[in-house]
XYZ file of C-alpha atoms in Angstrom:
775
model
C -23.403 -12.355 0.509
C -25.792 -9.374 1.663
C -25.553 -7.708 5.614
C -28.321 -5.847 7.181
C -27.500 -2.529 8.201
C -30.309 -2.347 10.920
C -29.349 -6.331 12.448
C -25.944 -4.749 12.465
C -27.328 -2.458 15.058
C -28.753 -4.823 16.910
C -25.367 -5.905 18.624
C -24.884 -1.566 18.926
C -25.521 0.596 21.635
C -26.450 3.469 18.869
C -29.343 3.799 16.737
C -28.437 3.619 13.143
C -30.974 6.060 12.485
C -28.305 8.519 14.188
C -25.771 7.140 11.637
C -24.492 8.344 8.161
C -24.599 5.260 6.253
C -22.759 6.900 3.159
C -19.778 7.714 4.737
C -19.696 4.079 6.307
C -20.148 1.634 3.904
C -16.923 3.847 2.615
C -15.376 3.331 5.475
C -15.842 0.358 5.560
C -15.077 -0.157 1.935
C -11.678 1.260 3.642
C -11.255 -1.132 6.787
C -12.903 -4.147 6.379
C -14.142 -5.574 2.915
C -15.914 -5.144 -0.523
C -19.163 -3.591 -0.376
C -20.269 -3.949 -3.793
C -23.539 -2.194 -3.548
C -26.123 -0.386 -1.404
C -30.167 -0.280 -1.221
C -31.765 1.839 1.189
C -35.381 0.288 1.960
C -37.621 2.486 3.281
C -41.709 0.680 3.745
C -44.763 2.071 3.948
C -46.999 -0.432 5.919
C -50.373 0.582 4.995
C -51.190 -1.223 1.992
C -50.608 -4.481 3.976
C -52.370 -6.182 6.477
C -52.724 -9.646 8.211
C -55.895 -11.962 7.304
C -56.911 -15.470 8.641
C -57.718 -17.729 6.300
C -61.149 -19.450 7.542
C -61.547 -21.909 3.960
C -59.746 -23.819 1.416
C -62.117 -23.713 -1.626
C -61.152 -22.974 -5.515
C -59.584 -20.135 -3.411
C -58.683 -18.858 -0.377
C -61.224 -16.980 1.840
C -59.169 -14.781 4.204
C -60.721 -12.561 6.288
C -59.035 -9.148 7.830
C -60.096 -7.838 11.123
C -57.927 -5.096 10.530
C -59.470 -3.076 7.778
C -62.882 -5.400 8.647
C -63.530 -6.629 5.091
C -62.367 -9.985 4.296
C -62.081 -11.028 0.246
C -60.660 -13.762 -1.858
C -57.171 -15.062 -2.854
C -55.495 -17.315 -5.095
C -54.915 -20.860 -3.376
C -51.314 -21.320 -2.471
C -48.962 -24.275 -1.166
C -48.546 -24.038 2.229
C -52.268 -22.288 2.698
C -53.866 -24.105 6.074
C -56.829 -23.214 7.944
C -57.109 -20.387 11.103
C -53.021 -19.295 9.829
C -52.029 -15.933 9.850
C -50.313 -14.716 6.181
C -49.187 -10.728 5.023
C -51.631 -9.441 2.519
C -51.159 -6.446 0.707
C -54.120 -3.906 -1.947
C -53.039 -2.499 -4.163
C -56.410 -0.611 -5.207
C -59.165 -3.158 -5.065
C -56.850 -5.776 -5.684
C -55.996 -8.226 -2.676
C -52.884 -10.576 -3.193
C -50.301 -12.094 -1.133
C -47.377 -10.093 0.037
C -43.871 -11.583 -0.839
C -40.414 -10.608 -0.264
C -40.107 -7.924 -2.932
C -42.655 -5.890 -0.844
C -40.784 -5.552 1.701
C -37.970 -4.516 0.468
C -35.838 -7.893 -0.771
C -33.379 -8.537 -4.029
C -34.786 -12.480 -4.375
C -38.682 -13.199 -4.969
C -39.899 -15.538 -1.497
C -43.346 -15.316 -0.484
C -43.788 -14.563 3.355
C -44.563 -17.536 4.581
C -47.417 -18.128 7.880
C -47.107 -16.078 10.635
C -47.713 -16.124 14.782
C -48.344 -13.555 16.834
C -51.205 -12.287 19.410
C -54.111 -9.819 18.965
C -51.875 -7.048 17.414
C -51.895 -9.288 13.880
C -55.163 -8.309 14.757
C -55.546 -5.406 15.165
C -52.539 -3.979 13.112
C -50.467 -2.286 15.990
C -47.720 -4.755 15.111
C -46.573 -2.242 12.315
C -45.292 -0.442 15.400
C -42.538 -2.431 16.066
C -42.383 -3.825 12.644
C -38.732 -2.514 11.004
C -39.614 0.006 8.043
C -36.318 1.177 7.744
C -33.289 -0.407 6.405
C -29.883 -0.455 4.201
C -28.596 -3.744 2.659
C -25.155 -4.024 1.374
C -23.495 -7.252 -0.625
C -20.071 -7.585 0.263
C -17.835 -8.741 -2.127
C -17.218 -12.849 -0.711
C -13.820 -12.957 -2.219
C -12.981 -10.168 0.219
C -13.639 -11.592 3.355
C -12.814 -15.151 2.937
C -9.473 -15.118 5.271
C -12.310 -13.451 7.435
C -14.888 -16.110 8.672
C -15.910 -13.486 11.822
C -17.347 -11.155 8.707
C -19.740 -14.195 7.580
C -22.350 -12.822 10.249
C -23.805 -9.341 11.596
C -21.932 -9.626 14.884
C -18.952 -9.857 13.018
C -19.515 -6.830 10.903
C -21.093 -5.084 14.075
C -17.849 -4.887 15.766
C -15.442 -3.669 13.194
C -18.481 -1.005 12.610
C -18.373 -0.713 16.249
C -14.725 -0.082 16.150
C -14.586 2.562 13.207
C -18.088 4.991 14.667
C -16.429 4.279 18.315
C -19.053 2.679 19.311
C -20.322 0.407 22.666
C -20.819 -3.311 21.189
C -22.861 -4.989 23.358
C -21.547 -8.331 25.210
C -22.671 -11.443 23.522
C -24.485 -12.702 27.502
C -27.465 -10.091 25.913
C -28.320 -12.215 23.181
C -27.792 -15.711 25.358
C -29.679 -17.642 27.321
C -27.016 -19.125 30.497
C -26.465 -22.701 30.196
C -23.682 -24.535 31.363
C -21.401 -26.365 29.465
C -20.582 -29.918 30.494
C -16.954 -30.891 28.357
C -16.428 -33.713 27.145
C -12.734 -35.697 25.377
C -14.275 -37.527 22.505
C -18.031 -39.150 23.535
C -20.219 -38.389 26.184
C -23.202 -40.833 27.851
C -26.608 -39.898 27.569
C -28.581 -39.207 30.920
C -32.120 -38.648 31.935
C -31.056 -34.377 31.231
C -28.901 -35.714 28.369
C -30.882 -38.560 26.767
C -28.358 -39.067 23.822
C -25.319 -40.435 23.514
C -23.051 -38.358 21.715
C -19.696 -38.856 19.801
C -17.236 -37.809 17.456
C -15.487 -40.777 15.989
C -12.738 -38.915 13.787
C -11.432 -36.592 15.678
C -9.112 -34.638 12.622
C -12.157 -34.449 10.930
C -15.002 -32.884 13.800
C -12.709 -30.484 16.212
C -15.918 -29.761 18.418
C -19.515 -31.263 18.363
C -22.507 -30.001 21.091
C -25.777 -31.528 22.010
C -28.573 -30.460 23.285
C -32.172 -31.716 24.185
C -35.585 -30.025 23.987
C -37.797 -32.447 25.361
C -41.324 -30.043 25.130
C -42.115 -27.095 22.238
C -44.565 -26.563 19.656
C -43.678 -25.654 16.645
C -44.829 -22.533 15.471
C -45.006 -20.240 11.808
C -42.732 -17.530 11.191
C -42.005 -14.637 13.177
C -42.863 -11.818 11.067
C -40.436 -9.583 11.908
C -38.142 -12.726 11.209
C -39.406 -13.671 8.236
C -38.389 -9.997 7.159
C -34.601 -10.016 7.762
C -34.008 -13.319 6.444
C -35.494 -12.387 3.134
C -33.644 -8.899 3.195
C -30.663 -11.226 2.540
C -31.980 -13.748 0.616
C -32.638 -16.102 3.243
C -35.938 -17.845 2.725
C -38.508 -17.928 5.986
C -39.951 -21.198 7.175
C -41.419 -21.039 10.061
C -40.231 -20.439 14.070
C -37.642 -22.996 14.711
C -35.782 -23.637 11.279
C -35.912 -19.901 10.858
C -34.656 -19.446 14.376
C -31.093 -22.144 12.919
C -31.019 -20.084 10.014
C -31.265 -17.196 12.380
C -28.763 -17.522 14.505
C -25.959 -18.936 11.599
C -27.080 -15.076 10.130
C -26.469 -13.258 13.211
C -23.224 -15.231 15.213
C -21.463 -17.599 11.714
C -22.094 -20.335 12.990
C -24.196 -23.437 11.352
C -26.055 -25.490 13.861
C -29.240 -27.859 12.430
C -32.188 -28.546 14.468
C -33.521 -32.280 14.485
C -36.933 -33.574 15.512
C -36.027 -35.785 18.293
C -38.669 -37.812 17.633
C -37.410 -39.006 14.987
C -33.747 -39.883 16.432
C -34.921 -43.029 17.697
C -31.542 -44.793 18.520
C -30.043 -43.017 21.850
C -26.930 -41.847 19.691
C -25.952 -39.530 17.849
C -22.153 -39.488 15.927
C -20.084 -37.623 13.693
C -18.221 -40.252 11.899
C -16.791 -40.625 8.104
C -19.690 -41.991 5.639
C -19.664 -45.789 4.034
C -18.465 -46.130 0.152
C -21.973 -46.100 -1.221
C -24.405 -45.173 1.913
C -27.139 -43.448 0.500
C -28.902 -40.032 2.117
C -31.293 -37.550 1.475
C -31.671 -34.173 1.988
C -33.933 -32.122 3.212
C -34.115 -30.199 -0.302
C -34.774 -34.156 -1.656
C -31.468 -34.603 -3.504
C -30.851 -38.800 -2.970
C -26.748 -38.828 -2.513
C -24.798 -41.810 -2.319
C -22.130 -41.093 -0.478
C -18.073 -42.146 0.054
C -15.669 -42.767 2.490
C -14.207 -38.920 1.973
C -17.584 -37.527 3.286
C -18.374 -36.301 6.604
C -21.985 -37.550 8.358
C -24.222 -37.364 11.423
C -25.398 -40.107 12.168
C -28.423 -41.685 14.637
C -27.356 -45.031 15.527
C -25.106 -46.174 12.331
C -28.122 -44.570 10.554
C -27.193 -40.850 8.426
C -29.449 -38.264 9.346
C -27.388 -35.162 7.577
C -24.450 -34.663 5.523
C -22.746 -32.725 8.473
C -22.050 -29.183 7.199
C -23.995 -29.483 4.417
C -27.483 -30.137 4.486
C -29.383 -32.149 7.194
C -31.532 -35.122 5.868
C -35.342 -35.794 4.682
C -36.294 -37.501 7.816
C -35.402 -35.784 10.444
C -35.695 -32.897 9.310
C -38.635 -29.988 11.191
C -42.040 -30.606 10.731
C -44.750 -27.908 11.585
C -45.871 -30.724 13.940
C -42.305 -31.235 15.012
C -42.724 -31.126 19.855
C -39.273 -31.794 20.232
C -35.965 -31.442 19.229
C -31.703 -32.350 18.968
C -29.826 -29.244 18.337
C -25.767 -30.199 17.126
C -23.587 -27.803 17.228
C -20.394 -28.335 15.753
C -16.863 -27.169 14.592
C -15.763 -29.923 11.002
C -12.541 -29.604 9.095
C -13.259 -26.642 5.710
C -11.118 -29.242 3.793
C -13.832 -31.629 3.825
C -16.816 -29.698 3.377
C -14.946 -27.909 0.888
C -14.802 -31.049 -0.565
C -18.259 -33.038 0.234
C -19.852 -29.426 -1.864
C -18.201 -29.980 -4.906
C -18.303 -33.636 -5.390
C -22.058 -34.111 -4.718
C -22.675 -30.535 -6.048
C -24.705 -30.101 -2.990
C -23.800 -25.936 -1.510
C -25.427 -23.723 1.912
C -24.673 -20.934 3.602
C -23.815 -24.127 6.364
C -21.163 -24.819 3.983
C -20.212 -21.388 3.080
C -19.318 -20.191 6.645
C -17.408 -23.624 7.081
C -15.220 -23.408 4.631
C -13.893 -20.025 6.404
C -12.176 -21.589 9.098
C -14.568 -21.302 12.310
C -14.233 -19.964 15.457
C -14.224 -24.449 17.232
C -15.324 -22.393 20.580
C -17.862 -20.162 19.431
C -20.578 -24.136 18.373
C -21.998 -23.988 21.597
C -22.956 -19.990 21.616
C -25.284 -20.793 18.563
C -27.328 -23.221 20.866
C -26.882 -20.678 23.587
C -28.256 -17.782 21.301
C -31.235 -20.439 19.526
C -32.470 -20.173 23.395
C -32.860 -16.827 23.313
C -34.541 -16.862 20.445
C -37.104 -19.368 21.741
C -37.674 -17.365 25.627
C -38.191 -13.373 23.280
C -40.370 -14.882 21.844
C -42.991 -16.331 24.169
C -42.333 -20.547 22.985
C -42.969 -22.027 26.107
C -40.260 -25.084 25.816
C -38.250 -27.619 28.346
C -34.996 -27.792 27.289
C -31.561 -29.368 29.334
C -30.323 -28.478 31.785
C -26.823 -27.993 30.790
C -25.057 -29.081 27.248
C -22.814 -31.525 27.074
C -19.982 -30.246 24.473
C -16.896 -32.840 22.879
C -14.228 -31.818 22.421
C -11.912 -29.365 23.999
C -11.583 -25.520 23.278
C -8.730 -23.791 21.691
C -6.591 -21.959 23.322
C -6.425 -17.869 22.718
C -2.112 -17.505 20.905
C 0.332 -15.068 21.932
C 1.589 -12.801 20.283
C 4.413 -10.022 21.202
C 5.009 -7.167 18.695
C 7.509 -4.108 19.839
C 5.939 -0.484 18.761
C 9.437 -0.141 16.851
C 8.039 -2.746 15.052
C 5.018 -1.096 14.157
C 6.152 1.661 13.173
C 8.685 0.774 10.655
C 6.377 -1.531 9.034
C 4.162 1.136 8.812
C 6.110 3.569 8.175
C 4.332 6.681 10.692
C 4.980 7.886 14.185
C 1.996 5.919 16.141
C 0.345 6.931 19.866
C 0.129 3.574 21.732
C -3.170 4.754 23.520
C -4.289 4.196 19.411
C -2.738 1.032 19.173
C -4.126 -0.168 22.338
C -7.915 1.197 21.738
C -8.134 0.093 18.014
C -7.120 -3.507 19.120
C -9.290 -4.217 21.776
C -11.929 -2.810 20.385
C -11.853 -5.468 18.158
C -11.040 -8.320 20.792
C -7.749 -8.519 21.541
C -6.813 -8.575 24.760
C -3.320 -6.313 25.515
C -0.954 -6.388 27.527
C 2.567 -3.768 27.571
C 5.238 -3.719 28.983
C 8.258 -1.559 29.034
C 11.573 -2.985 27.266
C 14.380 -0.888 26.397
C 13.139 1.938 25.405
C 10.428 -0.021 23.767
C 7.275 -0.707 24.033
C 6.017 -4.390 24.254
C 2.836 -5.363 23.073
C 1.465 -8.638 24.453
C -1.208 -9.153 22.452
C -3.907 -11.868 23.410
C -5.486 -13.084 19.715
C -9.170 -14.020 20.061
C -10.200 -17.901 18.492
C -12.347 -15.821 16.163
C -9.300 -14.152 14.496
C -7.053 -17.132 14.753
C -8.101 -19.712 12.880
C -7.107 -18.318 9.339
C -5.816 -14.473 9.884
C -3.982 -13.592 12.706
C -1.084 -15.305 13.347
C 1.881 -13.573 12.097
C 3.013 -9.813 14.002
C 2.382 -7.944 10.497
C -1.328 -9.337 10.739
C -1.023 -7.015 13.823
C 0.350 -4.082 12.158
C -2.245 -4.702 8.792
C -4.999 -4.585 11.582
C -3.387 -1.084 13.239
C -2.879 -0.109 9.159
C -6.816 -0.341 8.178
C -7.306 1.374 11.214
C -5.702 4.463 11.216
C -6.280 4.176 7.996
C -4.235 3.712 4.046
C -4.696 6.903 3.385
C -3.617 8.780 6.000
C -0.480 7.620 4.844
C 1.904 9.388 2.901
C 3.085 7.698 -0.082
C 6.555 6.996 -1.091
C 8.230 5.229 -3.817
C 9.798 2.826 -2.406
C 14.084 3.534 -2.030
C 16.199 0.974 -4.522
C 19.884 1.927 -5.393
C 19.953 0.778 -8.548
C 24.250 -0.614 -10.100
C 25.478 -2.396 -12.337
C 24.434 -5.743 -12.598
C 27.964 -7.519 -13.497
C 28.262 -9.102 -16.541
C 31.225 -10.944 -16.247
C 29.917 -14.014 -15.802
C 27.691 -13.815 -18.680
C 29.936 -12.603 -20.981
C 32.668 -16.151 -19.926
C 30.308 -18.407 -20.553
C 29.491 -16.660 -23.613
C 33.205 -17.127 -24.867
C 33.709 -20.076 -23.412
C 30.714 -21.736 -25.315
C 31.335 -19.649 -28.599
C 35.170 -21.583 -27.931
C 33.974 -24.898 -28.034
C 30.627 -24.621 -30.230
C 32.840 -23.592 -33.196
C 36.613 -23.495 -32.014
C 36.542 -26.609 -31.361
C 33.483 -27.777 -33.651
C 31.293 -29.375 -30.516
C 27.982 -30.309 -30.440
C 26.286 -28.890 -26.681
C 24.413 -31.297 -25.556
C 21.211 -30.232 -22.829
C 19.913 -32.858 -20.342
C 18.364 -33.977 -17.519
C 19.697 -33.404 -13.767
C 18.824 -37.285 -13.180
C 21.493 -40.710 -13.400
C 19.401 -42.600 -16.393
C 19.271 -45.695 -14.379
C 18.719 -48.442 -17.555
C 22.464 -46.519 -18.960
C 24.233 -47.509 -15.766
C 22.848 -50.890 -15.723
C 24.166 -50.412 -19.465
C 27.926 -49.403 -18.206
C 27.687 -51.444 -14.995
C 28.662 -47.913 -12.224
C 26.376 -47.381 -9.626
C 27.454 -43.519 -8.329
C 27.305 -44.774 -4.630
C 25.246 -42.459 -2.335
C 23.010 -39.542 -4.202
C 20.991 -37.389 -3.510
C 17.296 -39.005 -4.410
C 13.954 -37.302 -4.923
C 11.430 -37.959 -3.235
C 8.532 -38.123 -5.506
C 10.459 -38.836 -8.751
C 8.592 -38.881 -11.837
C 9.361 -41.541 -13.153
C 11.424 -45.023 -11.303
C 14.069 -44.175 -14.321
C 14.770 -40.609 -12.821
C 14.646 -40.546 -9.400
C 19.239 -39.658 -8.453
C 20.260 -36.197 -8.736
C 23.597 -36.962 -10.761
C 27.544 -36.290 -9.227
C 29.159 -36.315 -12.588
C 28.594 -34.707 -16.074
C 30.482 -37.498 -17.744
C 28.129 -40.446 -17.867
C 25.403 -37.562 -19.980
C 28.517 -37.434 -22.050
C 29.075 -41.537 -22.685
C 25.624 -41.671 -23.790
C 25.654 -39.838 -25.980
C 28.027 -41.156 -28.080
C 26.392 -44.695 -26.869
C 23.341 -43.268 -29.073
C 25.551 -42.072 -31.799
C 27.884 -43.611 -32.087
C 26.593 -46.060 -34.840
C 26.077 -43.639 -37.213
C 29.524 -41.362 -36.703
C 32.795 -42.077 -36.414
C 33.553 -38.920 -34.516
C 31.809 -37.507 -32.208
C 32.216 -34.375 -30.175
C 29.545 -33.541 -27.517
C 30.158 -30.824 -24.393
C 27.479 -29.853 -21.850
C 27.217 -27.345 -18.789
C 25.467 -27.906 -16.249
C 24.664 -28.515 -13.091
C 25.758 -31.502 -10.547
C 24.969 -31.867 -7.132
C 26.502 -34.150 -3.757
C 25.757 -35.205 -0.700
C 28.931 -32.847 0.871
C 27.098 -31.195 3.776
C 23.725 -32.481 3.582
C 23.580 -31.287 -0.183
C 25.491 -29.962 -2.652
C 24.722 -27.854 -5.573
C 27.527 -27.299 -8.118
C 28.301 -26.186 -11.875
C 29.919 -28.169 -14.088
C 31.632 -28.256 -18.008
C 32.042 -32.026 -19.656
C 33.223 -32.611 -22.537
C 33.973 -35.625 -24.859
C 36.744 -36.697 -27.748
C 35.698 -39.878 -29.684
C 37.179 -41.689 -32.450
C 35.942 -45.250 -34.304
C 38.620 -45.602 -35.878
C 41.487 -43.447 -35.918
C 43.577 -43.899 -31.997
C 42.888 -40.309 -30.919
C 46.291 -38.558 -29.760
C 46.047 -37.159 -25.435
C 48.136 -34.066 -26.657
C 46.447 -33.624 -29.687
C 43.443 -33.432 -27.025
C 45.274 -31.595 -24.793
C 45.928 -28.754 -27.312
C 42.638 -28.761 -27.428
C 41.441 -28.450 -23.660
C 44.391 -25.962 -23.978
C 42.847 -23.721 -26.043
C 40.130 -22.910 -23.347
C 42.891 -21.910 -20.700
C 44.327 -19.240 -23.144
C 41.453 -18.174 -24.151
C 40.063 -17.003 -20.161
C 44.403 -16.315 -19.499
C 44.523 -19.910 -17.514
C 48.072 -20.979 -16.703
C 46.785 -24.270 -16.478
C 49.037 -27.145 -15.021
C 48.573 -30.849 -16.188
C 49.228 -32.682 -13.255
C 49.467 -37.097 -13.566
C 46.151 -38.130 -11.050
C 47.751 -40.514 -8.989
C 43.578 -41.688 -7.890
C 41.353 -42.907 -10.337
C 38.026 -42.092 -8.695
C 36.246 -42.819 -11.142
C 36.065 -46.026 -13.334
C 36.176 -45.435 -16.683
C 39.036 -43.349 -16.118
C 42.244 -44.838 -17.964
C 45.127 -44.124 -14.868
C 47.541 -43.873 -17.373
C 46.241 -41.246 -19.118
C 44.192 -38.862 -16.887
C 45.657 -36.025 -15.571
C 44.682 -33.213 -12.562
C 44.685 -29.992 -13.861
C 45.506 -26.965 -11.387
C 45.290 -23.137 -11.526
C 47.074 -21.440 -9.294
C 47.033 -24.293 -7.044
C 44.305 -25.239 -7.229
C 43.003 -28.393 -8.692
C 39.994 -27.486 -11.501
C 38.816 -30.554 -12.712
C 40.360 -33.541 -14.747
C 41.262 -34.768 -18.087
C 42.333 -37.372 -19.589
C 40.903 -40.994 -21.452
C 38.248 -43.343 -20.719
C 39.547 -46.577 -19.961
C 39.448 -48.808 -23.303
C 37.518 -51.958 -21.976
C 34.820 -49.713 -19.660
C 34.881 -47.433 -23.160
C 34.182 -51.130 -24.550
C 30.283 -51.362 -23.239
C 29.118 -49.004 -25.185
C 30.980 -48.184 -28.418
C 34.052 -49.393 -30.426
C 37.233 -46.902 -30.334
C 38.905 -43.895 -28.207
C 38.170 -41.033 -25.902
C 38.736 -38.075 -24.043
C 36.589 -36.778 -20.822
C 37.491 -33.815 -19.528
C 35.503 -32.303 -16.797
C 35.826 -28.840 -15.127
C 34.741 -26.715 -12.270
C 32.513 -24.339 -14.368
C 31.647 -21.296 -11.702
C 35.745 -21.487 -11.505
C 35.690 -21.124 -15.090
C 32.788 -18.329 -15.405
C 34.061 -16.424 -12.198
C 38.212 -16.627 -13.173
C 38.673 -12.810 -14.471
C 42.481 -12.834 -17.098
C 45.093 -10.952 -15.445
C 45.515 -7.554 -16.998
C 48.006 -7.340 -18.970
C 49.779 -3.905 -19.183
C 51.323 -1.990 -22.343
C 55.367 -2.526 -22.229
C 58.419 -0.792 -24.755
C 58.920 -3.240 -27.798
C 62.176 -3.034 -26.192
C 65.133 -1.797 -28.589
C 67.521 -4.170 -27.958
C 67.548 -7.328 -29.959
C 66.887 -10.530 -28.419
C 68.591 -13.593 -28.878
C 66.680 -17.096 -29.829
C 68.563 -20.181 -28.731
C 67.341 -23.438 -28.952
C 67.920 -26.842 -26.120
C 67.774 -30.619 -26.790
C 67.878 -32.590 -24.495
C 66.518 -36.402 -23.074
C 64.698 -35.761 -20.357
C 62.667 -38.365 -17.385
C 59.039 -39.366 -18.090
C 58.473 -38.131 -14.082
C 59.181 -34.853 -14.868
C 56.670 -32.519 -16.484
C 57.370 -30.038 -19.481
C 55.966 -27.490 -17.079
C 58.661 -28.206 -14.333
C 61.508 -28.149 -17.168
C 60.045 -24.217 -18.825
C 60.210 -23.253 -15.384
C 63.852 -24.472 -14.118
C 64.206 -22.543 -17.768
C 62.923 -19.404 -17.345
C 63.924 -19.422 -13.583
C 67.975 -19.702 -15.088
C 68.383 -15.962 -15.239
C 65.731 -12.728 -15.455
C 66.362 -11.711 -18.876
C 65.325 -15.054 -20.265
C 61.928 -13.950 -21.984
C 60.355 -17.268 -22.846
C 60.099 -19.931 -23.085
C 58.356 -22.877 -25.757
C 58.459 -26.269 -25.992
C 59.248 -26.798 -30.141
C 59.775 -30.631 -30.025
C 58.983 -33.884 -28.272
C 59.386 -37.023 -29.943
C 59.803 -40.835 -27.285
C 61.066 -44.270 -28.567
C 60.006 -47.480 -27.500
C 63.595 -47.982 -27.067
C 63.999 -45.265 -24.591
C 62.341 -46.217 -21.010
C 61.322 -43.969 -19.526
C 62.302 -40.945 -21.442
C 61.262 -38.975 -24.182
C 63.928 -36.155 -26.055
C 62.119 -32.994 -25.796
C 63.426 -29.716 -27.348
C 62.891 -25.754 -25.786
C 63.223 -22.147 -27.160
C 64.215 -19.705 -25.114
C 64.855 -15.699 -25.861
C 67.550 -14.203 -24.262
C 66.627 -9.947 -23.792
C 67.501 -7.296 -21.952
C 65.625 -4.026 -22.063
C 69.308 -1.987 -21.566
C 71.766 -2.704 -23.437
C 72.567 -5.601 -26.287
C 73.801 -8.866 -25.328
C 77.011 -9.695 -26.442
C 77.731 -13.332 -27.184
C 79.744 -14.302 -24.805
C 76.768 -13.007 -21.814
C 74.334 -14.513 -23.818
C 76.565 -17.882 -23.429
C 76.965 -17.568 -19.475
C 73.162 -17.619 -19.616
C 73.098 -20.750 -21.854
C 75.381 -22.876 -20.149
C 72.933 -22.129 -16.893
C 69.865 -23.020 -18.682
C 72.029 -26.890 -19.328
C 72.495 -27.209 -15.605
C 69.826 -26.843 -14.699
C 68.165 -28.905 -16.410
C 71.260 -31.911 -16.558
C 70.736 -30.962 -12.897
C 67.077 -32.584 -13.348
C 67.930 -35.466 -14.652
C 68.268 -34.560 -18.583
C 71.097 -35.080 -20.668
C 71.857 -32.310 -22.760
C 71.852 -33.675 -26.622
């Protein structure tokens, strides 16, 4: 986007000639936007003159009053007898002046111009803008600043940078009463068009104004030059005014030839599918219901926010005008522009979320241009405006917050003056030992830019100067990262994979709904995904065991024995959703029945690796349908349950495969964080140990662990207890034979046989008390 410095200084109480332009460009780069390049324009007007067309034949005969001569020039498509055109003389040759002759980058022919005697005697040169600086702004650097898509927005920034006065907007508009309405307004003698907004979500505000009498004219020379220098083509006065307002205030507007609006009703609505519209550039569109259009009755006359329709466009003979200025939804305009491959200066601005309150300013600015051009017109006494005004938001920011974020000490006077220069309203309030700033954000900064407190801090920082803040590397105290859990998981997986010859699974975090139907099992209350990728995967797993069973189901036909494990996450609905880690596994045998104690011994290897003292307790509650209640244990560590292990119910397993299966599921987070008890070195006793065995017929209700603890507790000199044999017969109802080996040792002396016999007698006594029969 191109911006004119001379145009900017129309809005500032200062002379552009007194400004250090390179310094200003540098400051704009630091504070406001990225200036890609800039070009200084100094136009020598001596070779230029205005010529009037006298006749058009094979060429064009013109008269040049300023030089007292005439000339013949090549034909041009917009030539009209009696109209005035800018020409340039090079040597003895005359040619039509181009925009590049006046300093523009893009080559465009200067259109017919209008004026009085100054066109004839050359006095127009005294007021013509011969000096300007055009700079090119990187559009990406201002996508968040809709106010900077017009010269007044840049003028506000420049005035704040140079500490100059920004002229009030009232100097650039003609006051008109604004009649507010909700979403529709009936026509009146003063405002003959009924207005309505059909979709308030896509059009927040819509204003209309009727100029019942006006005579369109050729372009104003000064305006044609300004427009061409910022790459906008001049056409005629009324069209130029709409483009000038857009580039001035960053508010697009559209002028319709009122004689072509025949229904007396103008509305904004969604287009209908396959509705047709021919644009000003003759492009024919087939619309969709995702497009927004301005309609005359039911007939589309404009692709809203992008480009007007050809049938209602301003023509050289236009004598009445309907002005429309609105605020359209940014996303809708962008999508329509991309869909139809029609991009305009108007759409580029609406895509940035413009200030909804500025649409009526565009109309009053247009009227000011009419007055300044001396073009007589008769217009309505008031502007009809649909849609509510947007209220300026207020934010409270503490002085300490600003200083802490910037890392500097800063005066409150600087904060207030900077914000006021940028259009903010500031009210100061003492709060304890701090200052609270109550800041009203102007609506031209509130749509897409200023929202949170940090945005306010950024405004202060960029005008304080980022280069004025001493660079300081962020302080970060580095600490060794605990790697215990990482190593622990590695050790566990190494044992399961290589020590127990199990294969690790990696499955989805969702239940396989088709497999659950095979199991005829419902997991109950689960967390569901709102937008699942598949109907088969929409409930998060609460247990990993179905993954184990599914792996057996898929591989049992090809293997007699299978062993799998998985380390993954599961989710429960507790407290609105709780995530946990699980370690699950399965041992499966098709032909040879599995032995509970062999499977238990395998799992105990894991507990021995981690240094855990795990206790296997009978599981009184059958939590899942696949559990064999008589052969499932709860694993307890230090009085805490960490999971279960046991056989799969044979009838349940029959649904997926023949054979037997043993499954386990543990709290993986507990396993990975468990710290092995510190084992300290104890000198080997120099006194011999005595080993004794005891065999007993014990009730099944008493566990091996309980019996081991009883033996260990008889005397402190019993240093270890081990189960060395276990045997059961069918005729021993509720009993089994157990053999324990216990070691007796005294660290201070050699024990005598009598002392060892006394300790053994205590062992027999506690076992008998527990219901065991010594054999």
